[in-house]
Amino acid sequence: MINGADTAFILASAGLVLLMTPGLALFYAGMVRGKNVLGTIMQSLTLIALISLEWVYIGYSMSFGPDIRGLIGDLSWFALRGVGTAPSETYATTIPHTVFMIFQCMFAVITPALIAGAFAERVKFSAFVVFSLLWAVLVYNPVCHWIWGGGWLAKMGVLDFAGGLVVHATCGVAALAAVMVIGPRRGFGQTNFMPHNLPMTMLGTGLLWFGWFGFNGGSALAADEVAATAFVATHLGGMSGMAMWTIMEWIRLGKPTTLGAASGAIAGLATITPAAGFVGPNAAIGIGLVAGVVCYLAVNMKSRFKFDDSLDVVGIHGVGGITGTLLLGVFASKTVNPNGVDGLLAGNASMLLTQLIGVVVVCSYAFIVSWLILKLVQALIGLRISEEAEHQGLDYTEHSETAYN
């Protein structure tokens, strides 16, 4: 039977997750140069339309449709055929099936948008659109089915409460592939690519943090004690990640920065995501503190490899998602979520091994397929804008607009 409170909660959560995509647009746009602001925003906003259409026609059915050998959902729900207002027999039995579908749609929208931060300021809009569509079909949908759609990793016991693997790890390793294939911005290592508007980035941080309560809390799929657990863990993970990153930066550079605080918050939120509904407050704080250290070190390692990950997608989302997925195998406790499992600290060492297998499989698959998609798009239409266009900026050359007079 449909529960009104659960339905209202998931509808509100879906709206919060949608808000994260414009929030991400502002978060990213503040960190690029002024000539690339609108081009950066456009990449996120466009995916609201593009991926939603893909989700309605094939994405939802591929991700959550009837299982084919644990690998993918069939297309029997093409164009949402059979997805009505009655509850789903498989996924969420107290809310309309359409509500579950639209909630999951918002996750599909923001995931490829996250990747765009890695190659900001240098990719053609047409190439971005083609890449994002292919990536959603060939990477996001299969991985989503493996873990959330009853696929083979779910049957193995791999857990991901709200997207440490499905969202953050996949976009992080895809970002790494993109950085390697596309190459650095012109002037990288010689030009100081300073953020043009950090207040805009801080506004984006706030919107992302606010939306994350729907991202993680809504993943309980009911207005219950698990949602409460996830809501509290989300805030504690985010705030402790921000605190630790600020401390690390203060010690290393002598001064804390607003960009560091924002980065730490997003790192903590990304890292707590896979574990949010399975751990208590103290474990959530611990996971956030680890995120502040690990993600800070990862971001600062990119210069050694000469990788131009423009907006730190690999170090924050990729490393954060992987770290959180593994720490779930350490801190998970049935006393927090009776429907979950115990982790290493509760005496179940095998859970950590299961999570490690999930990380290796998902990251390997996402990296290889992302690499192949990038090479295909590069061969067909080219990935990079011209040198002159890069000098003038995406706003004018790709969209005939300027953010500022």
JSON list of C-alpha atoms in Angstrom, two decimals, residues 21-236:
[
{"chain": "A", "resi": 21, "resn": "THR", "atom": "CA", "xyz": [22.79, 19.95, -10.55]},
{"chain": "A", "resi": 22, "resn": "PRO", "atom": "CA", "xyz": [22.33, 23.76, -10.70]},
{"chain": "A", "resi": 23, "resn": "GLY", "atom": "CA", "xyz": [24.31, 23.85, -7.44]},
{"chain": "A", "resi": 24, "resn": "LEU", "atom": "CA", "xyz": [27.10, 21.91, -9.14]},
{"chain": "A", "resi": 25, "resn": "ALA", "atom": "CA", "xyz": [26.95, 24.34, -12.07]},
{"chain": "A", "resi": 26, "resn": "LEU", "atom": "CA", "xyz": [27.62, 27.26, -9.71]},
{"chain": "A", "resi": 27, "resn": "PHE", "atom": "CA", "xyz": [30.24, 25.30, -7.75]},
{"chain": "A", "resi": 28, "resn": "TYR", "atom": "CA", "xyz": [32.18, 24.58, -10.94]},
{"chain": "A", "resi": 29, "resn": "ALA", "atom": "CA", "xyz": [31.55, 27.94, -12.62]},
{"chain": "A", "resi": 30, "resn": "GLY", "atom": "CA", "xyz": [33.08, 29.91, -9.78]},
{"chain": "A", "resi": 31, "resn": "MET", "atom": "CA", "xyz": [36.34, 27.98, -10.11]},
{"chain": "A", "resi": 32, "resn": "VAL", "atom": "CA", "xyz": [36.90, 28.58, -13.83]},
{"chain": "A", "resi": 33, "resn": "ARG", "atom": "CA", "xyz": [38.03, 31.77, -15.51]},
{"chain": "A", "resi": 34, "resn": "GLY", "atom": "CA", "xyz": [35.47, 34.44, -16.32]},
{"chain": "A", "resi": 35, "resn": "LYS", "atom": "CA", "xyz": [35.47, 33.63, -20.03]},
{"chain": "A", "resi": 36, "resn": "ASN", "atom": "CA", "xyz": [34.26, 30.06, -19.36]},
{"chain": "A", "resi": 37, "resn": "VAL", "atom": "CA", "xyz": [31.50, 30.63, -16.80]},
{"chain": "A", "resi": 38, "resn": "LEU", "atom": "CA", "xyz": [28.46, 30.13, -19.02]},
{"chain": "A", "resi": 39, "resn": "GLY", "atom": "CA", "xyz": [30.06, 27.27, -20.93]},
{"chain": "A", "resi": 40, "resn": "THR", "atom": "CA", "xyz": [30.65, 25.48, -17.63]},
{"chain": "A", "resi": 41, "resn": "ILE", "atom": "CA", "xyz": [27.12, 26.15, -16.37]},
{"chain": "A", "resi": 42, "resn": "MET", "atom": "CA", "xyz": [25.64, 25.03, -19.70]},
{"chain": "A", "resi": 43, "resn": "GLN", "atom": "CA", "xyz": [27.27, 21.62, -19.39]},
{"chain": "A", "resi": 44, "resn": "SER", "atom": "CA", "xyz": [25.45, 20.85, -16.15]},
{"chain": "A", "resi": 45, "resn": "LEU", "atom": "CA", "xyz": [22.10, 22.35, -17.12]},
{"chain": "A", "resi": 46, "resn": "THR", "atom": "CA", "xyz": [21.96, 20.60, -20.48]},
{"chain": "A", "resi": 47, "resn": "LEU", "atom": "CA", "xyz": [22.18, 17.20, -18.83]},
{"chain": "A", "resi": 48, "resn": "ILE", "atom": "CA", "xyz": [18.93, 17.81, -16.98]},
{"chain": "A", "resi": 49, "resn": "ALA", "atom": "CA", "xyz": [17.18, 17.52, -20.35]},
{"chain": "A", "resi": 50, "resn": "LEU", "atom": "CA", "xyz": [19.49, 15.08, -22.10]},
{"chain": "A", "resi": 51, "resn": "ILE", "atom": "CA", "xyz": [19.78, 12.44, -19.39]},
{"chain": "A", "resi": 52, "resn": "SER", "atom": "CA", "xyz": [16.15, 12.75, -18.32]},
{"chain": "A", "resi": 53, "resn": "LEU", "atom": "CA", "xyz": [15.08, 11.87, -21.86]},
{"chain": "A", "resi": 54, "resn": "GLU", "atom": "CA", "xyz": [17.54, 8.98, -21.97]},
{"chain": "A", "resi": 55, "resn": "TRP", "atom": "CA", "xyz": [16.27, 7.81, -18.58]},
{"chain": "A", "resi": 56, "resn": "VAL", "atom": "CA", "xyz": [12.62, 7.81, -19.63]},
{"chain": "A", "resi": 57, "resn": "TYR", "atom": "CA", "xyz": [13.16, 5.85, -22.82]},
{"chain": "A", "resi": 58, "resn": "ILE", "atom": "CA", "xyz": [15.91, 3.35, -21.98]},
{"chain": "A", "resi": 59, "resn": "GLY", "atom": "CA", "xyz": [17.93, 4.35, -18.91]},
{"chain": "A", "resi": 60, "resn": "TYR", "atom": "CA", "xyz": [15.45, 3.38, -16.22]},
{"chain": "A", "resi": 61, "resn": "SER", "atom": "CA", "xyz": [14.65, 0.07, -17.87]},
{"chain": "A", "resi": 62, "resn": "MET", "atom": "CA", "xyz": [18.34, -0.75, -18.33]},
{"chain": "A", "resi": 63, "resn": "SER", "atom": "CA", "xyz": [19.11, 0.14, -14.71]},
{"chain": "A", "resi": 64, "resn": "PHE", "atom": "CA", "xyz": [16.11, -1.23, -12.84]},
{"chain": "A", "resi": 65, "resn": "GLY", "atom": "CA", "xyz": [14.16, -3.32, -15.34]},
{"chain": "A", "resi": 66, "resn": "PRO", "atom": "CA", "xyz": [13.80, -7.11, -15.15]},
{"chain": "A", "resi": 67, "resn": "ASP", "atom": "CA", "xyz": [17.24, -8.64, -14.79]},
{"chain": "A", "resi": 68, "resn": "ILE", "atom": "CA", "xyz": [19.18, -10.32, -17.59]},
{"chain": "A", "resi": 69, "resn": "ARG", "atom": "CA", "xyz": [21.79, -12.64, -16.04]},
{"chain": "A", "resi": 70, "resn": "GLY", "atom": "CA", "xyz": [22.76, -10.06, -13.43]},
{"chain": "A", "resi": 71, "resn": "LEU", "atom": "CA", "xyz": [24.27, -7.78, -16.06]},
{"chain": "A", "resi": 72, "resn": "ILE", "atom": "CA", "xyz": [21.57, -5.37, -17.24]},
{"chain": "A", "resi": 73, "resn": "GLY", "atom": "CA", "xyz": [17.86, -4.74, -17.11]},
{"chain": "A", "resi": 74, "resn": "ASP", "atom": "CA", "xyz": [15.84, -5.60, -20.18]},
{"chain": "A", "resi": 75, "resn": "LEU", "atom": "CA", "xyz": [13.93, -2.96, -22.15]},
{"chain": "A", "resi": 76, "resn": "SER", "atom": "CA", "xyz": [10.44, -4.08, -21.17]},
{"chain": "A", "resi": 77, "resn": "TRP", "atom": "CA", "xyz": [9.98, -0.71, -19.41]},
{"chain": "A", "resi": 78, "resn": "PHE", "atom": "CA", "xyz": [10.92, 1.25, -22.56]},
{"chain": "A", "resi": 79, "resn": "ALA", "atom": "CA", "xyz": [9.35, 4.73, -22.44]},
{"chain": "A", "resi": 80, "resn": "LEU", "atom": "CA", "xyz": [8.14, 3.87, -18.91]},
{"chain": "A", "resi": 81, "resn": "ARG", "atom": "CA", "xyz": [5.71, 1.29, -20.21]},
{"chain": "A", "resi": 82, "resn": "GLY", "atom": "CA", "xyz": [4.37, -0.52, -17.16]},
{"chain": "A", "resi": 83, "resn": "VAL", "atom": "CA", "xyz": [5.82, 2.07, -14.75]},
{"chain": "A", "resi": 84, "resn": "GLY", "atom": "CA", "xyz": [2.69, 3.52, -13.17]},
{"chain": "A", "resi": 85, "resn": "THR", "atom": "CA", "xyz": [1.43, 4.94, -9.91]},
{"chain": "A", "resi": 86, "resn": "ALA", "atom": "CA", "xyz": [1.11, 1.56, -8.21]},
{"chain": "A", "resi": 87, "resn": "PRO", "atom": "CA", "xyz": [4.04, 0.61, -5.95]},
{"chain": "A", "resi": 88, "resn": "SER", "atom": "CA", "xyz": [6.90, -1.40, -7.43]},
{"chain": "A", "resi": 89, "resn": "GLU", "atom": "CA", "xyz": [6.97, -5.02, -6.33]},
{"chain": "A", "resi": 90, "resn": "THR", "atom": "CA", "xyz": [10.78, -4.96, -6.29]},
{"chain": "A", "resi": 91, "resn": "TYR", "atom": "CA", "xyz": [12.19, -1.64, -5.11]},
{"chain": "A", "resi": 92, "resn": "ALA", "atom": "CA", "xyz": [9.95, 0.61, -3.04]},
{"chain": "A", "resi": 93, "resn": "THR", "atom": "CA", "xyz": [6.69, -0.94, -1.89]},
{"chain": "A", "resi": 94, "resn": "THR", "atom": "CA", "xyz": [5.24, 2.10, -0.10]},
{"chain": "A", "resi": 95, "resn": "ILE", "atom": "CA", "xyz": [5.58, 4.75, -2.84]},
{"chain": "A", "resi": 96, "resn": "PRO", "atom": "CA", "xyz": [4.33, 4.94, -6.45]},
{"chain": "A", "resi": 97, "resn": "HIS", "atom": "CA", "xyz": [6.64, 3.34, -8.96]},
{"chain": "A", "resi": 98, "resn": "THR", "atom": "CA", "xyz": [6.84, 6.65, -10.84]},
{"chain": "A", "resi": 99, "resn": "VAL", "atom": "CA", "xyz": [8.16, 8.36, -7.71]},
{"chain": "A", "resi": 100, "resn": "PHE", "atom": "CA", "xyz": [10.98, 5.84, -7.37]},
{"chain": "A", "resi": 101, "resn": "MET", "atom": "CA", "xyz": [11.75, 6.27, -11.08]},
{"chain": "A", "resi": 102, "resn": "ILE", "atom": "CA", "xyz": [11.99, 10.07, -10.93]},
{"chain": "A", "resi": 103, "resn": "PHE", "atom": "CA", "xyz": [14.06, 9.98, -7.74]},
{"chain": "A", "resi": 104, "resn": "GLN", "atom": "CA", "xyz": [16.59, 7.71, -9.44]},
{"chain": "A", "resi": 105, "resn": "CYS", "atom": "CA", "xyz": [16.49, 9.91, -12.55]},
{"chain": "A", "resi": 106, "resn": "MET", "atom": "CA", "xyz": [18.07, 12.78, -10.60]},
{"chain": "A", "resi": 107, "resn": "PHE", "atom": "CA", "xyz": [21.06, 10.59, -9.72]},
{"chain": "A", "resi": 108, "resn": "ALA", "atom": "CA", "xyz": [21.52, 9.70, -13.38]},
{"chain": "A", "resi": 109, "resn": "VAL", "atom": "CA", "xyz": [21.45, 13.40, -14.30]},
{"chain": "A", "resi": 110, "resn": "ILE", "atom": "CA", "xyz": [24.13, 14.66, -11.93]},
{"chain": "A", "resi": 111, "resn": "THR", "atom": "CA", "xyz": [26.65, 11.83, -12.36]},
{"chain": "A", "resi": 112, "resn": "PRO", "atom": "CA", "xyz": [27.96, 12.71, -15.85]},
{"chain": "A", "resi": 113, "resn": "ALA", "atom": "CA", "xyz": [27.76, 16.39, -14.90]},
{"chain": "A", "resi": 114, "resn": "LEU", "atom": "CA", "xyz": [30.34, 15.72, -12.20]},
{"chain": "A", "resi": 115, "resn": "ILE", "atom": "CA", "xyz": [32.80, 14.43, -14.81]},
{"chain": "A", "resi": 116, "resn": "ALA", "atom": "CA", "xyz": [32.78, 17.78, -16.64]},
{"chain": "A", "resi": 117, "resn": "GLY", "atom": "CA", "xyz": [34.86, 19.41, -13.91]},
{"chain": "A", "resi": 118, "resn": "ALA", "atom": "CA", "xyz": [37.89, 17.36, -14.93]},
{"chain": "A", "resi": 119, "resn": "PHE", "atom": "CA", "xyz": [38.08, 18.79, -18.45]},
{"chain": "A", "resi": 120, "resn": "ALA", "atom": "CA", "xyz": [36.65, 22.25, -17.78]},
{"chain": "A", "resi": 121, "resn": "GLU", "atom": "CA", "xyz": [37.60, 25.07, -20.16]},
{"chain": "A", "resi": 122, "resn": "ARG", "atom": "CA", "xyz": [38.73, 22.97, -23.11]},
{"chain": "A", "resi": 123, "resn": "VAL", "atom": "CA", "xyz": [36.07, 20.59, -24.52]},
{"chain": "A", "resi": 124, "resn": "LYS", "atom": "CA", "xyz": [33.60, 21.27, -27.34]},
{"chain": "A", "resi": 125, "resn": "PHE", "atom": "CA", "xyz": [29.99, 21.40, -26.27]},
{"chain": "A", "resi": 126, "resn": "SER", "atom": "CA", "xyz": [28.96, 18.95, -29.00]},
{"chain": "A", "resi": 127, "resn": "ALA", "atom": "CA", "xyz": [31.61, 16.46, -27.86]},
{"chain": "A", "resi": 128, "resn": "PHE", "atom": "CA", "xyz": [30.46, 16.85, -24.26]},
{"chain": "A", "resi": 129, "resn": "VAL", "atom": "CA", "xyz": [26.86, 16.06, -25.21]},
{"chain": "A", "resi": 130, "resn": "VAL", "atom": "CA", "xyz": [27.76, 12.96, -27.24]},
{"chain": "A", "resi": 131, "resn": "PHE", "atom": "CA", "xyz": [30.17, 11.69, -24.58]},
{"chain": "A", "resi": 132, "resn": "SER", "atom": "CA", "xyz": [27.65, 12.21, -21.76]},
{"chain": "A", "resi": 133, "resn": "LEU", "atom": "CA", "xyz": [24.88, 10.35, -23.57]},
{"chain": "A", "resi": 134, "resn": "LEU", "atom": "CA", "xyz": [27.10, 7.38, -24.46]},
{"chain": "A", "resi": 135, "resn": "TRP", "atom": "CA", "xyz": [28.56, 7.32, -20.96]},
{"chain": "A", "resi": 136, "resn": "ALA", "atom": "CA", "xyz": [25.13, 7.23, -19.32]},
{"chain": "A", "resi": 137, "resn": "VAL", "atom": "CA", "xyz": [24.07, 4.31, -21.50]},
{"chain": "A", "resi": 138, "resn": "LEU", "atom": "CA", "xyz": [27.29, 2.28, -21.39]},
{"chain": "A", "resi": 139, "resn": "VAL", "atom": "CA", "xyz": [28.67, 3.03, -17.93]},
{"chain": "A", "resi": 140, "resn": "TYR", "atom": "CA", "xyz": [26.10, 4.46, -15.54]},
{"chain": "A", "resi": 141, "resn": "ASN", "atom": "CA", "xyz": [23.16, 2.23, -16.44]},
{"chain": "A", "resi": 142, "resn": "PRO", "atom": "CA", "xyz": [25.03, -1.12, -16.22]},
{"chain": "A", "resi": 143, "resn": "VAL", "atom": "CA", "xyz": [26.81, -0.22, -12.96]},
{"chain": "A", "resi": 144, "resn": "CYS", "atom": "CA", "xyz": [23.55, 1.05, -11.48]},
{"chain": "A", "resi": 145, "resn": "HIS", "atom": "CA", "xyz": [21.90, -2.28, -12.34]},
{"chain": "A", "resi": 146, "resn": "TRP", "atom": "CA", "xyz": [24.78, -4.31, -10.91]},
{"chain": "A", "resi": 147, "resn": "ILE", "atom": "CA", "xyz": [24.44, -2.66, -7.50]},
{"chain": "A", "resi": 148, "resn": "TRP", "atom": "CA", "xyz": [20.97, -1.10, -7.14]},
{"chain": "A", "resi": 149, "resn": "GLY", "atom": "CA", "xyz": [19.00, -3.03, -9.73]},
{"chain": "A", "resi": 150, "resn": "GLY", "atom": "CA", "xyz": [19.53, -6.51, -8.31]},
{"chain": "A", "resi": 151, "resn": "GLY", "atom": "CA", "xyz": [22.53, -7.33, -10.50]},
{"chain": "A", "resi": 152, "resn": "TRP", "atom": "CA", "xyz": [25.47, -9.58, -9.83]},
{"chain": "A", "resi": 153, "resn": "LEU", "atom": "CA", "xyz": [27.38, -7.29, -7.46]},
{"chain": "A", "resi": 154, "resn": "ALA", "atom": "CA", "xyz": [24.27, -6.84, -5.31]},
{"chain": "A", "resi": 155, "resn": "LYS", "atom": "CA", "xyz": [23.87, -10.61, -5.14]},
{"chain": "A", "resi": 156, "resn": "MET", "atom": "CA", "xyz": [27.52, -10.87, -4.10]},
{"chain": "A", "resi": 157, "resn": "GLY", "atom": "CA", "xyz": [26.78, -8.57, -1.18]},
{"chain": "A", "resi": 158, "resn": "VAL", "atom": "CA", "xyz": [28.37, -5.30, -2.35]},
{"chain": "A", "resi": 159, "resn": "LEU", "atom": "CA", "xyz": [26.67, -2.35, -0.61]},
{"chain": "A", "resi": 160, "resn": "ASP", "atom": "CA", "xyz": [26.35, 1.24, -1.72]},
{"chain": "A", "resi": 161, "resn": "PHE", "atom": "CA", "xyz": [23.72, 3.18, 0.18]},
{"chain": "A", "resi": 162, "resn": "ALA", "atom": "CA", "xyz": [23.49, 6.29, -2.00]},
{"chain": "A", "resi": 163, "resn": "GLY", "atom": "CA", "xyz": [26.16, 6.30, -4.68]},
{"chain": "A", "resi": 164, "resn": "GLY", "atom": "CA", "xyz": [29.76, 5.90, -3.52]},
{"chain": "A", "resi": 165, "resn": "LEU", "atom": "CA", "xyz": [30.33, 3.43, -6.35]},
{"chain": "A", "resi": 166, "resn": "VAL", "atom": "CA", "xyz": [27.41, 4.09, -8.69]},
{"chain": "A", "resi": 167, "resn": "VAL", "atom": "CA", "xyz": [27.95, 7.87, -8.74]},
{"chain": "A", "resi": 168, "resn": "HIS", "atom": "CA", "xyz": [31.26, 9.04, -7.28]},
{"chain": "A", "resi": 169, "resn": "ALA", "atom": "CA", "xyz": [33.64, 6.23, -8.16]},
{"chain": "A", "resi": 170, "resn": "THR", "atom": "CA", "xyz": [32.34, 5.92, -11.73]},
{"chain": "A", "resi": 171, "resn": "CYS", "atom": "CA", "xyz": [32.56, 9.65, -12.40]},
{"chain": "A", "resi": 172, "resn": "GLY", "atom": "CA", "xyz": [35.97, 9.85, -10.70]},
{"chain": "A", "resi": 173, "resn": "VAL", "atom": "CA", "xyz": [37.65, 7.18, -12.83]},
{"chain": "A", "resi": 174, "resn": "ALA", "atom": "CA", "xyz": [35.89, 8.53, -15.95]},
{"chain": "A", "resi": 175, "resn": "ALA", "atom": "CA", "xyz": [37.38, 11.92, -15.09]},
{"chain": "A", "resi": 176, "resn": "LEU", "atom": "CA", "xyz": [40.82, 10.33, -14.85]},
{"chain": "A", "resi": 177, "resn": "ALA", "atom": "CA", "xyz": [40.39, 8.77, -18.29]},
{"chain": "A", "resi": 178, "resn": "ALA", "atom": "CA", "xyz": [39.25, 12.13, -19.67]},
{"chain": "A", "resi": 179, "resn": "VAL", "atom": "CA", "xyz": [42.25, 13.97, -18.26]},
{"chain": "A", "resi": 180, "resn": "MET", "atom": "CA", "xyz": [44.60, 11.40, -19.82]},
{"chain": "A", "resi": 181, "resn": "VAL", "atom": "CA", "xyz": [42.90, 11.40, -23.24]},
{"chain": "A", "resi": 182, "resn": "ILE", "atom": "CA", "xyz": [42.15, 15.12, -23.61]},
{"chain": "A", "resi": 183, "resn": "GLY", "atom": "CA", "xyz": [45.34, 16.51, -22.11]},
{"chain": "A", "resi": 184, "resn": "PRO", "atom": "CA", "xyz": [45.92, 19.70, -20.13]},
{"chain": "A", "resi": 185, "resn": "ARG", "atom": "CA", "xyz": [44.71, 23.21, -20.79]},
{"chain": "A", "resi": 186, "resn": "ARG", "atom": "CA", "xyz": [47.06, 25.34, -22.86]},
{"chain": "A", "resi": 187, "resn": "GLY", "atom": "CA", "xyz": [49.47, 27.06, -20.51]},
{"chain": "A", "resi": 188, "resn": "PHE", "atom": "CA", "xyz": [49.12, 24.38, -17.84]},
{"chain": "A", "resi": 189, "resn": "GLY", "atom": "CA", "xyz": [52.10, 24.54, -15.49]},
{"chain": "A", "resi": 190, "resn": "GLN", "atom": "CA", "xyz": [52.92, 28.08, -16.66]},
{"chain": "A", "resi": 191, "resn": "THR", "atom": "CA", "xyz": [49.65, 29.95, -16.26]},
{"chain": "A", "resi": 192, "resn": "ASN", "atom": "CA", "xyz": [47.93, 30.38, -12.91]},
{"chain": "A", "resi": 193, "resn": "PHE", "atom": "CA", "xyz": [44.31, 29.33, -13.51]},
{"chain": "A", "resi": 194, "resn": "MET", "atom": "CA", "xyz": [42.81, 31.26, -10.60]},
{"chain": "A", "resi": 195, "resn": "PRO", "atom": "CA", "xyz": [39.10, 30.84, -9.75]},
{"chain": "A", "resi": 196, "resn": "HIS", "atom": "CA", "xyz": [37.27, 33.93, -10.96]},
{"chain": "A", "resi": 197, "resn": "ASN", "atom": "CA", "xyz": [34.45, 34.00, -8.36]},
{"chain": "A", "resi": 198, "resn": "LEU", "atom": "CA", "xyz": [34.81, 32.05, -5.12]},
{"chain": "A", "resi": 199, "resn": "PRO", "atom": "CA", "xyz": [31.57, 33.42, -3.61]},
{"chain": "A", "resi": 200, "resn": "MET", "atom": "CA", "xyz": [29.78, 31.68, -6.51]},
{"chain": "A", "resi": 201, "resn": "THR", "atom": "CA", "xyz": [31.57, 28.46, -5.59]},
{"chain": "A", "resi": 202, "resn": "MET", "atom": "CA", "xyz": [30.55, 28.84, -1.96]},
{"chain": "A", "resi": 203, "resn": "LEU", "atom": "CA", "xyz": [26.91, 29.32, -3.02]},
{"chain": "A", "resi": 204, "resn": "GLY", "atom": "CA", "xyz": [27.20, 26.14, -5.08]},
{"chain": "A", "resi": 205, "resn": "THR", "atom": "CA", "xyz": [28.66, 24.36, -2.06]},
{"chain": "A", "resi": 206, "resn": "GLY", "atom": "CA", "xyz": [25.69, 25.34, 0.05]},
{"chain": "A", "resi": 207, "resn": "LEU", "atom": "CA", "xyz": [23.20, 24.14, -2.57]},
{"chain": "A", "resi": 208, "resn": "LEU", "atom": "CA", "xyz": [25.04, 20.85, -2.96]},
{"chain": "A", "resi": 209, "resn": "TRP", "atom": "CA", "xyz": [25.15, 20.31, 0.81]},
{"chain": "A", "resi": 210, "resn": "PHE", "atom": "CA", "xyz": [21.45, 21.08, 1.10]},
{"chain": "A", "resi": 211, "resn": "GLY", "atom": "CA", "xyz": [20.61, 18.76, -1.79]},
{"chain": "A", "resi": 212, "resn": "TRP", "atom": "CA", "xyz": [22.74, 16.00, -0.32]},
{"chain": "A", "resi": 213, "resn": "PHE", "atom": "CA", "xyz": [20.19, 15.49, 2.45]},
{"chain": "A", "resi": 214, "resn": "GLY", "atom": "CA", "xyz": [17.79, 14.31, -0.26]},
{"chain": "A", "resi": 215, "resn": "PHE", "atom": "CA", "xyz": [20.55, 12.43, -2.05]},
{"chain": "A", "resi": 216, "resn": "ASN", "atom": "CA", "xyz": [21.42, 10.34, 1.01]},
{"chain": "A", "resi": 217, "resn": "GLY", "atom": "CA", "xyz": [18.33, 10.64, 3.20]},
{"chain": "A", "resi": 218, "resn": "GLY", "atom": "CA", "xyz": [15.98, 9.85, 0.33]},
{"chain": "A", "resi": 219, "resn": "SER", "atom": "CA", "xyz": [17.94, 6.72, -0.49]},
{"chain": "A", "resi": 220, "resn": "ALA", "atom": "CA", "xyz": [16.25, 5.09, 2.49]},
{"chain": "A", "resi": 221, "resn": "LEU", "atom": "CA", "xyz": [13.15, 5.19, 0.23]},
{"chain": "A", "resi": 222, "resn": "ALA", "atom": "CA", "xyz": [10.94, 5.81, 3.27]},
{"chain": "A", "resi": 223, "resn": "ALA", "atom": "CA", "xyz": [10.50, 8.43, 5.98]},
{"chain": "A", "resi": 224, "resn": "ASP", "atom": "CA", "xyz": [11.87, 6.15, 8.68]},
{"chain": "A", "resi": 225, "resn": "GLU", "atom": "CA", "xyz": [14.73, 5.63, 11.10]},
{"chain": "A", "resi": 226, "resn": "VAL", "atom": "CA", "xyz": [17.17, 4.72, 8.29]},
{"chain": "A", "resi": 227, "resn": "ALA", "atom": "CA", "xyz": [16.46, 8.05, 6.61]},
{"chain": "A", "resi": 228, "resn": "ALA", "atom": "CA", "xyz": [17.13, 9.78, 9.94]},
{"chain": "A", "resi": 229, "resn": "THR", "atom": "CA", "xyz": [20.40, 7.89, 10.29]},
{"chain": "A", "resi": 230, "resn": "ALA", "atom": "CA", "xyz": [21.46, 8.85, 6.77]},
{"chain": "A", "resi": 231, "resn": "PHE", "atom": "CA", "xyz": [20.45, 12.49, 7.25]},
{"chain": "A", "resi": 232, "resn": "VAL", "atom": "CA", "xyz": [22.56, 12.86, 10.41]},
{"chain": "A", "resi": 233, "resn": "ALA", "atom": "CA", "xyz": [25.52, 10.96, 8.93]},
{"chain": "A", "resi": 234, "resn": "THR", "atom": "CA", "xyz": [25.44, 13.17, 5.83]},
{"chain": "A", "resi": 235, "resn": "HIS", "atom": "CA", "xyz": [25.82, 16.38, 7.80]},
{"chain": "A", "resi": 236, "resn": "LEU", "atom": "CA", "xyz": [28.45, 14.97, 10.14]}
]
